[in-house]
Short mmCIF file of C-alpha atoms in Angstrom, two decimals:
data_model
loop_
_atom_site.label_atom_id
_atom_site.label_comp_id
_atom_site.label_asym_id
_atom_site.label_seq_id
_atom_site.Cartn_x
_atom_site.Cartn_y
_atom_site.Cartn_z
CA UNK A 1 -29.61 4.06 -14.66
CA UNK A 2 -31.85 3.94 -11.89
CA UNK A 3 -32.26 0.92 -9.93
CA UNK A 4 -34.75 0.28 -7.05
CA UNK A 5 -33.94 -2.74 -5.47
CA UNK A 6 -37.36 -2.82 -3.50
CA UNK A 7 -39.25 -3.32 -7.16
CA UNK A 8 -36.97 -5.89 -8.92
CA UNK A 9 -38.98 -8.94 -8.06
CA UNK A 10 -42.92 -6.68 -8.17
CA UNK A 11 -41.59 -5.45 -11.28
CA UNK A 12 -40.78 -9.32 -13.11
CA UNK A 13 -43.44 -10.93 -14.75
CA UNK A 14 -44.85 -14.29 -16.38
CA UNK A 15 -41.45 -15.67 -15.51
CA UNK A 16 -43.13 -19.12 -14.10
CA UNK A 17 -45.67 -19.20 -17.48
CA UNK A 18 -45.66 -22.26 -19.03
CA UNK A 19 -42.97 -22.43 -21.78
CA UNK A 20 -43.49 -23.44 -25.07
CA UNK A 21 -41.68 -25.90 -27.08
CA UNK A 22 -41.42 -26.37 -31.23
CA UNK A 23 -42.69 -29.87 -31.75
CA UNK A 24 -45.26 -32.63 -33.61
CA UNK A 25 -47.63 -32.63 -30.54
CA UNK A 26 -50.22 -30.78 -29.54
CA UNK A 27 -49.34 -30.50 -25.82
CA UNK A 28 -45.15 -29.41 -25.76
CA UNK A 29 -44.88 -27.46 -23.17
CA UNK A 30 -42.66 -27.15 -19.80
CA UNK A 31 -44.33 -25.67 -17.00
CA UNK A 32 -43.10 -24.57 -13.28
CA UNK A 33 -44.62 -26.37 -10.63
CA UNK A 34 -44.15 -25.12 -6.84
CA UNK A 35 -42.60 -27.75 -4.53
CA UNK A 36 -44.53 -26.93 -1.21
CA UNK A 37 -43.03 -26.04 1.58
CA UNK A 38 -39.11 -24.60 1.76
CA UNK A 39 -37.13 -24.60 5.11
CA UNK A 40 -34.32 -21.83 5.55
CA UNK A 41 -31.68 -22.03 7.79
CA UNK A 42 -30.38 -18.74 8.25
CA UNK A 43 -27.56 -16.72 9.54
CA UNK A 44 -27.27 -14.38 12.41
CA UNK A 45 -24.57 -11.31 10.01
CA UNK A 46 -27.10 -9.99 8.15
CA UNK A 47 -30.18 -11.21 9.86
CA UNK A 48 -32.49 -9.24 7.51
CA UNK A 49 -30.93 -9.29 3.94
CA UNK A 50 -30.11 -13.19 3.89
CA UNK A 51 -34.01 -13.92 5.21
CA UNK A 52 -35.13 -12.30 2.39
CA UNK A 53 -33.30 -12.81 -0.80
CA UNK A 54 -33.98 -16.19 -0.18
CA UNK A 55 -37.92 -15.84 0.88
CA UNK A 56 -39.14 -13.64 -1.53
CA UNK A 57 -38.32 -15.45 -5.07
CA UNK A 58 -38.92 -18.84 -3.00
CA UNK A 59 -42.75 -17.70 -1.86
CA UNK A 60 -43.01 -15.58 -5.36
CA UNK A 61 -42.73 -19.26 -6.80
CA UNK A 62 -45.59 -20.44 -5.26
CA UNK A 63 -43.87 -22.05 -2.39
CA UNK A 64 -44.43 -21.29 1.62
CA UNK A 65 -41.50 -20.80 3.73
CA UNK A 66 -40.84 -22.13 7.03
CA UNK A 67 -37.95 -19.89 8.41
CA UNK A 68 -35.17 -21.21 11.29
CA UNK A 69 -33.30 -18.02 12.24
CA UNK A 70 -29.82 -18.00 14.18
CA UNK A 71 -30.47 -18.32 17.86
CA UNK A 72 -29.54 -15.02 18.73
CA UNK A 73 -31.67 -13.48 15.98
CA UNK A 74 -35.25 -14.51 17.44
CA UNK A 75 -36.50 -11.10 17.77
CA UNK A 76 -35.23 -10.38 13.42
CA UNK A 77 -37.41 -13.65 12.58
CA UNK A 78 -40.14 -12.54 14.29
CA UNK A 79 -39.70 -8.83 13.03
CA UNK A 80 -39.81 -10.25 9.41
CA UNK A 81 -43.30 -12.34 9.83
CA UNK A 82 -45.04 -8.76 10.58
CA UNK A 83 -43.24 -6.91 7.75
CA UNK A 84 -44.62 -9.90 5.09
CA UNK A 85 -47.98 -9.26 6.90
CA UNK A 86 -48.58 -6.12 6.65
CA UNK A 87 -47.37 -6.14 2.92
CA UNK A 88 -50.27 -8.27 2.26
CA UNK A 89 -48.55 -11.46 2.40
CA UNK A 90 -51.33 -14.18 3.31
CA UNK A 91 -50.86 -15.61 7.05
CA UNK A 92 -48.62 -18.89 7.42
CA UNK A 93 -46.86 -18.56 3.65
CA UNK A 94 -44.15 -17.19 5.76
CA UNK A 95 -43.57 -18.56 9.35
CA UNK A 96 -40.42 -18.32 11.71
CA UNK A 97 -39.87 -21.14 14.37
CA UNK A 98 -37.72 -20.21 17.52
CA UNK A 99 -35.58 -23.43 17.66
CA UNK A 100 -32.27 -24.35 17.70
CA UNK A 101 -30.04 -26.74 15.86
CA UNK A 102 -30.88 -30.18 17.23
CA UNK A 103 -34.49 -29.63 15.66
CA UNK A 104 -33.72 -29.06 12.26
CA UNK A 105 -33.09 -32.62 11.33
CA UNK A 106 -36.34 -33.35 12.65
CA UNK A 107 -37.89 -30.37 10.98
CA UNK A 108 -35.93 -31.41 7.12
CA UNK A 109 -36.93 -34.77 7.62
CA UNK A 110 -40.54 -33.99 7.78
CA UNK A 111 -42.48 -34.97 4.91
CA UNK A 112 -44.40 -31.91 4.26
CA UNK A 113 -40.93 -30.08 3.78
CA UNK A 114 -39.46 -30.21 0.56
CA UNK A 115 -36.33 -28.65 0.18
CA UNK A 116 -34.14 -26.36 2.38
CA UNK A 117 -32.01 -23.36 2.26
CA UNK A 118 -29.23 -22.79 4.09
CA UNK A 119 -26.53 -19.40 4.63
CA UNK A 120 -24.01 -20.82 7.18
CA UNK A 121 -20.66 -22.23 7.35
CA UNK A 122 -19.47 -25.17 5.44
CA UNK A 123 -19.93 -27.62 8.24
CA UNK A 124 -23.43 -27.19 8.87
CA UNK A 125 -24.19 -26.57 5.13
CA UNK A 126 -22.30 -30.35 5.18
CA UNK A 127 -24.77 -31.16 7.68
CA UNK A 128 -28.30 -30.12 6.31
CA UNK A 129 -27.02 -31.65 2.76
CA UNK A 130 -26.78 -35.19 4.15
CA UNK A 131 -29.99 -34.70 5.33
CA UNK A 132 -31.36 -33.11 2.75
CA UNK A 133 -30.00 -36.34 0.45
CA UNK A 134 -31.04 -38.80 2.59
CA UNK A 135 -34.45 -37.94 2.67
CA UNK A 136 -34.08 -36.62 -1.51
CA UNK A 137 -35.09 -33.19 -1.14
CA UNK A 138 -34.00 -30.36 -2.58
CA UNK A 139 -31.35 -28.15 -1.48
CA UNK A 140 -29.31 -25.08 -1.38
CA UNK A 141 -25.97 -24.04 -0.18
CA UNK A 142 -24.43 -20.33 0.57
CA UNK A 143 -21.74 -20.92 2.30
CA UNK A 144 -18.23 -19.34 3.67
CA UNK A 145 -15.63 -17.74 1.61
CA UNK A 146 -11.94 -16.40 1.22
CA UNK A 147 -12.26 -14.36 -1.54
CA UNK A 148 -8.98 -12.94 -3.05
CA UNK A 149 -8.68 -9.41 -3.94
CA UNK A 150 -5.88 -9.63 -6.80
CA UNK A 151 -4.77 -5.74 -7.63
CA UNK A 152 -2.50 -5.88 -10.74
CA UNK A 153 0.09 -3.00 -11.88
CA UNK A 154 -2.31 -1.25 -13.71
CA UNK A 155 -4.74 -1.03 -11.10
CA UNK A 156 -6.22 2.76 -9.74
CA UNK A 157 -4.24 2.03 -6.63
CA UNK A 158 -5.66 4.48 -4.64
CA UNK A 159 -9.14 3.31 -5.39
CA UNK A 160 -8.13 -0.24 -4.72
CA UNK A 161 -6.81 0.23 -1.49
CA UNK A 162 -9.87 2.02 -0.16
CA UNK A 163 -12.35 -0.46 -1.64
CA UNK A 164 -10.20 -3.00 -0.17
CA UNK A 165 -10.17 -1.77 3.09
CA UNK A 166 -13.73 -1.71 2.91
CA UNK A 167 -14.45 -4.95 1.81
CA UNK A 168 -12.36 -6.62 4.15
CA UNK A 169 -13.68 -4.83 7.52
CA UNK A 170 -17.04 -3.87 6.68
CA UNK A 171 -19.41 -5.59 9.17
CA UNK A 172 -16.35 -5.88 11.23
CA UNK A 173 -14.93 -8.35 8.92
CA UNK A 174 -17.76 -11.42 9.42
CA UNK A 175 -19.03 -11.58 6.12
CA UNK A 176 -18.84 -14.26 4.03
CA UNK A 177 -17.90 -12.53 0.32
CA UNK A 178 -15.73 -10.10 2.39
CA UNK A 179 -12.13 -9.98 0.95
CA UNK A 180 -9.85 -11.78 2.90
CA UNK A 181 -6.54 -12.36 0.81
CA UNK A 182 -5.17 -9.49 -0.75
CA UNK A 183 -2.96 -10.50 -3.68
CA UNK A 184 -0.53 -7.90 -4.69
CA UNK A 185 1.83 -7.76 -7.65
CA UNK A 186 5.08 -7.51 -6.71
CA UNK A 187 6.01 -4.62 -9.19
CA UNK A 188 3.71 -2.34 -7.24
CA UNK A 189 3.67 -3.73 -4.12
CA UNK A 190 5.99 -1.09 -2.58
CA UNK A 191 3.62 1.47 -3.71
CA UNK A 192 0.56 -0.08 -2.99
CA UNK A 193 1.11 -1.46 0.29
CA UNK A 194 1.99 1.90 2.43
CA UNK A 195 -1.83 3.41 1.15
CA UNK A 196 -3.89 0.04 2.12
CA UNK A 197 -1.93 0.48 5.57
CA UNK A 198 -2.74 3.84 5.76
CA UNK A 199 -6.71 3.31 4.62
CA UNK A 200 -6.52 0.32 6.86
CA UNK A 201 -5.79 2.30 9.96
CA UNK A 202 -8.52 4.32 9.44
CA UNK A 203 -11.00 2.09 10.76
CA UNK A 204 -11.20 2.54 14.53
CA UNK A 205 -13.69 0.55 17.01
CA UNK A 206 -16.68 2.81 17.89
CA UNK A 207 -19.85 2.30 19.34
CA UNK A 208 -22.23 0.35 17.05
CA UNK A 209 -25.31 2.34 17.76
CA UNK A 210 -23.56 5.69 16.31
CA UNK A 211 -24.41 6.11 12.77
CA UNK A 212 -20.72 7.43 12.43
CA UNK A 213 -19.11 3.99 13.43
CA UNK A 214 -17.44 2.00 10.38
CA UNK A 215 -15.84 -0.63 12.64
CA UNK A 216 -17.52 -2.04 15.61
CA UNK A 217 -17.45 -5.26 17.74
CA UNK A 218 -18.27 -9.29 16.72
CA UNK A 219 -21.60 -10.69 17.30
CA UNK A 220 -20.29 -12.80 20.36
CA UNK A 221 -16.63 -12.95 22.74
CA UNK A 222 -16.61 -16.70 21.17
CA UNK A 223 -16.35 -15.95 17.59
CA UNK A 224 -13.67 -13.66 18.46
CA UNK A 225 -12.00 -16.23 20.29
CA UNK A 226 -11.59 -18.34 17.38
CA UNK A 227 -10.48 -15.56 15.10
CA UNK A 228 -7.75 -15.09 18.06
CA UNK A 229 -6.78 -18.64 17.40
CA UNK A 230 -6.82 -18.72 14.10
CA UNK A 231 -4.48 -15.51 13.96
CA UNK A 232 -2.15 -17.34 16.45
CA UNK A 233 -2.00 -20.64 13.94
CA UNK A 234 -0.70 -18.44 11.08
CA UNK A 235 1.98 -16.87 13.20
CA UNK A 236 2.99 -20.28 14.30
CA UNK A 237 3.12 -21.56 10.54
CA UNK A 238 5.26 -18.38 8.77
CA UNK A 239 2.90 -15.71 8.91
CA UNK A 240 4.32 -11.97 9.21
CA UNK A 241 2.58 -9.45 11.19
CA UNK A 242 1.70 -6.14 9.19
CA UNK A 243 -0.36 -4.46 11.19
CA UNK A 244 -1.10 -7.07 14.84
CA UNK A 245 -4.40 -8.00 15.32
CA UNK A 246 -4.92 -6.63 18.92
CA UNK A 247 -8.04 -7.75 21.19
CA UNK A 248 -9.34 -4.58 22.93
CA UNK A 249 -12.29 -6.31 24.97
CA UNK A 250 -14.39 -9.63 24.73
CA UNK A 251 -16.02 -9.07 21.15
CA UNK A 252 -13.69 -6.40 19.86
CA UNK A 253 -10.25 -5.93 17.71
CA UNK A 254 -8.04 -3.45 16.61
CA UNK A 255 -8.21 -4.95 12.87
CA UNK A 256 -5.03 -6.78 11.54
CA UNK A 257 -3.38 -7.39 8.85
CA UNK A 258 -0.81 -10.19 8.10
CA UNK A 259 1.16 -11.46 5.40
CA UNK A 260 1.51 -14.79 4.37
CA UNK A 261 3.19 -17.53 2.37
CA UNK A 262 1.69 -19.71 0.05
CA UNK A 263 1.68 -23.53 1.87
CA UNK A 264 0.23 -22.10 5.33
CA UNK A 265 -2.74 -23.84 6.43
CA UNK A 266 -4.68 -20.83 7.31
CA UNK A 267 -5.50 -19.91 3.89
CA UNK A 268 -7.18 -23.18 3.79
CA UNK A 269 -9.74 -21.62 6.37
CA UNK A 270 -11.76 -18.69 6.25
CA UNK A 271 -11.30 -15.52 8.42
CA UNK A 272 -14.50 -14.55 9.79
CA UNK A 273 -13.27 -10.95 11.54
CA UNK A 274 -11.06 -8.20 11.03
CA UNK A 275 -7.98 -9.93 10.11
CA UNK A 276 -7.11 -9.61 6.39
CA UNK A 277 -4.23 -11.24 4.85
CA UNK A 278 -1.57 -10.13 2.42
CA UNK A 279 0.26 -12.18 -0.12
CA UNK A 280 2.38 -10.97 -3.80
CA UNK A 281 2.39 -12.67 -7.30
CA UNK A 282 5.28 -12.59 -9.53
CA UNK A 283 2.62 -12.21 -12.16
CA UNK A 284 -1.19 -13.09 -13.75
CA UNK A 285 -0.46 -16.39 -13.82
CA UNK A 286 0.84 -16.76 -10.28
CA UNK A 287 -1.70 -14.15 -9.00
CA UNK A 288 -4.69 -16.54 -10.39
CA UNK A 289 -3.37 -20.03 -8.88
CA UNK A 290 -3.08 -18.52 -6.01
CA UNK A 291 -6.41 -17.14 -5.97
CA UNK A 292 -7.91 -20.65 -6.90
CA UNK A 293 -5.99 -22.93 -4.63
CA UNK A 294 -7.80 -22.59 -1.72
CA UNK A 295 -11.29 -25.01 -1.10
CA UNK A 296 -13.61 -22.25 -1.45
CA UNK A 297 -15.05 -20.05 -4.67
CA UNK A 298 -17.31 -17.45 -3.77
CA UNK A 299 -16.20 -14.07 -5.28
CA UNK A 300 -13.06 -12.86 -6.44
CA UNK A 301 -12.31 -8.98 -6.97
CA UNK A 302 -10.05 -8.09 -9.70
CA UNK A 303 -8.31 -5.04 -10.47
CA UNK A 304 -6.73 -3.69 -13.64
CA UNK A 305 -7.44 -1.48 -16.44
CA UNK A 306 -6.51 -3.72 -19.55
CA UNK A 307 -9.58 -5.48 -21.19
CA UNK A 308 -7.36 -8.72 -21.96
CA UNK A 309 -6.19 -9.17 -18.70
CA UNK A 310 -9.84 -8.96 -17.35
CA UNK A 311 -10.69 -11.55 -19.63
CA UNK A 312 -8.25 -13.76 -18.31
CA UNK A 313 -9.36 -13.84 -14.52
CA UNK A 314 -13.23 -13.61 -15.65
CA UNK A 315 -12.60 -16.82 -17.51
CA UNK A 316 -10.51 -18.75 -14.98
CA UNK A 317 -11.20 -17.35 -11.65
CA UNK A 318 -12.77 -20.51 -9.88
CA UNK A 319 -16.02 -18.37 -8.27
CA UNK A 320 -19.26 -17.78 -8.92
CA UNK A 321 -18.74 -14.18 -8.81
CA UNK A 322 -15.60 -12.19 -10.49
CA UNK A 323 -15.85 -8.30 -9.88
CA UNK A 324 -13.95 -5.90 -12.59
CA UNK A 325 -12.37 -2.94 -10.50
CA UNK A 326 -14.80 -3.26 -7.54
CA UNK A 327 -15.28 -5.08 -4.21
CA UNK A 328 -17.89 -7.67 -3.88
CA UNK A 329 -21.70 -6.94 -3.30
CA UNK A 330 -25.09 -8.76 -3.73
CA UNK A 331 -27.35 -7.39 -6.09
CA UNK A 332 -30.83 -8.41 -6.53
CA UNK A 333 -30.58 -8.33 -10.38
CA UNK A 334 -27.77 -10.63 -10.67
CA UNK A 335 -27.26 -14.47 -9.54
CA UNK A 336 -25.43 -15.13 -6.30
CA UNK A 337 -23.55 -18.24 -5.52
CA UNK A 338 -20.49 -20.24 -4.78
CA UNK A 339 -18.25 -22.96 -6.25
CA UNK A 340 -16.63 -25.85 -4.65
CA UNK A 341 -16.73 -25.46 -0.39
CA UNK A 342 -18.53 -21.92 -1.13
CA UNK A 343 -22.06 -24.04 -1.92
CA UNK A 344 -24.32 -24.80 -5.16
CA UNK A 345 -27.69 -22.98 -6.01
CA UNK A 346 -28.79 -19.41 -6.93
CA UNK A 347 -29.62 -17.10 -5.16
CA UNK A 348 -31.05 -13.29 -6.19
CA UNK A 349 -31.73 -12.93 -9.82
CA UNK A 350 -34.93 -14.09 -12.06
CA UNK A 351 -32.80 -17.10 -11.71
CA UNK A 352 -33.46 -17.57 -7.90
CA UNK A 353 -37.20 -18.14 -9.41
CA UNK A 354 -37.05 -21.82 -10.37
CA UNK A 355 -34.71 -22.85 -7.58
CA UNK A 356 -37.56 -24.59 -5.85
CA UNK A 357 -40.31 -25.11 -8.73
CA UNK A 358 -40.23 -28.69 -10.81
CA UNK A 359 -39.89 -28.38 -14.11
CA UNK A 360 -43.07 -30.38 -15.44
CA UNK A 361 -42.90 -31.70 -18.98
CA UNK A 362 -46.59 -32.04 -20.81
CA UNK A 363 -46.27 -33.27 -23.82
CA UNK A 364 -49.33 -34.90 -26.05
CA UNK A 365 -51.82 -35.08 -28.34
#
């Protein structure tokens, strides 16, 4: 099949019409009523992509967006207004403010705004929630993520390891449904292990504006000087060095790899960067508490050719997302959210539609 992901949402139809609902009265009907005006509070990894799956179904719903864009992503915000304009979208449905993060209280608090968006990290998704409560509006949370990448003794092992690899470095490792805990079982570990090196290795720093480049710097020296820290904290609780994470300049890394023990407090924190870390199961069982005993559930990647042991992660794997034999990516067709620290809401999907309408019950004679 075919799939054109610029069509999905011009393609759906009569997905707001009023509903109608098998009763004695005359009037029984739910219908979808636009809430006004949506904040988003948006991310500077994908500075495009996350704008937008949240925009569109939000203004397709009737609603007008007011957009607050990571500070160093000014020039995307303003880059998306024109694109909306000149695809006919009416001027002020969808408007970017250049501010920073002391004015978004001020902004949520407002009362023409009634509900709020947010892509960020779990602190500030914390943050615009208490507002967002306070003031009882609306709100949605995408937030960070450690997914687990569980590859089972069944698994297309060669296949794994380069999807792997892939998932855990691509945009340099800062993306939030990136896998970042690889667990292994230990009957095919030694087999496993010496390809995802090898695939691993493959990704060398190049220059970002060559289309060739795979692997290229963070978005600022700072975030890399957490990652640093963070890599440091492992070692100092029992973590093994695989392949060391080595710091080439201010934003870059030769990626790492580590392995770890269950107990350290890194995997209660997410890895935002190219470190990845490594951990075995003694079986299903062990593979899939392991997976689930961390605070976040984004979207777990599972790998194995037996239909029953799918079945087993799809129903217990604590995400709102479980990939069969493939690494994690958003699809407009198909809902996109967390569980627990990873957020509440949908995004993407027909779902994503009634996120911000009110569900307005007529009934009568």
């Amino acid at each position: 099949m075919c799939f054109n992901d610029e069509l999905y949402y011009a393609d759906a139809e009569n997905i707001l019409k009023p509903e109608k609902v098998d009763s004695e009265f005359t009037y029984s009907e739910v219908h979808y009523a636009p809430k006004g005006v949506i904040l988003g509070v948006m991310p500077w990894n994908f500075p495009f992509w996350q704008v937008l799956r949240f925009a569109v179904p939000a203004i397709l719903s009737g609603n007008t967006v007011v957009l607050k864009h990571a500070s160093i992503c000014f020039r995307s915000g303003n880059a998306i207004v024109e694109v909306l304009l000149e695809a006919g979208f009416p001027e002020g449905v969808f408007q970017h403010l250049e501010v920073g993060h002391k004015e978004v209280k001020e902004i949520l608090e407002h009362s023409i705004v009634k509900g709020v968006s947010l892509t960020g990290s779990g602190k500030a998704g914390g943050e615009v929630a208490s507002i967002a409560g306070l003031n009882i509006k609306k709100s949605l949370l995408e937030l960070g993520g450690s997914d687990a990448f569980i590859i089972l003794d069944d698994a297309d092992l060669d296949d794994a390891a380069k999807e792997g690899v892939k998932s855990r470095l691509q945009n340099c490792g800062q993306t939030c449904t990136a896998a970042k805990r690889f667990i292994i079982d230990e009957k095919i570990e030694d087999i496993f292990l010496p390809k995802f090196i090898a695939e691993y290795q493959t990704y060398l720093v190049g220059d970002p504006m060559d289309k060739n480049t795979v692997i290229a710097g963070m978005a600022r020296p700072d975030l890399a000087d957490d990652l640093e820290k963070q890599f440091t904290k492992a070692l100092e609780n029992g973590a093994e060095i695989i392949i060391p994470l080595e710091r080439i300049s201010d934003n870059e890394f030769k990626p790492g790899l580590i392995r770890v023990q269950k107990g350290n407090p890194i995997l209660k924190e997410e890895l935002f960067g190219p470190l990845g870390m490594v951990m075995t199961a003694k079986n299903d069982e062990e593979a899939l508490q392991m997976a689930n005993d961390i605070p976040f559930g984004l979207s777990n990647s599972v790998w194995t050719k037996d239909k029953a042991r799918q079945l087993f992660f799809i129903e217990n794997l604590e995400s709102g997302t479980v990939n069969i034999n493939r690494m994690t990516s958003s699809d407009p067709r198909f809902p996109f959210g967390g569980s627990k620290g990873s957020g509440y809401g949908t995004e993407l999907s027909l779902l994503a539609l009634k996120e911000f309408v009110t569900a307005k019950t007529v009934v009568g004679n």
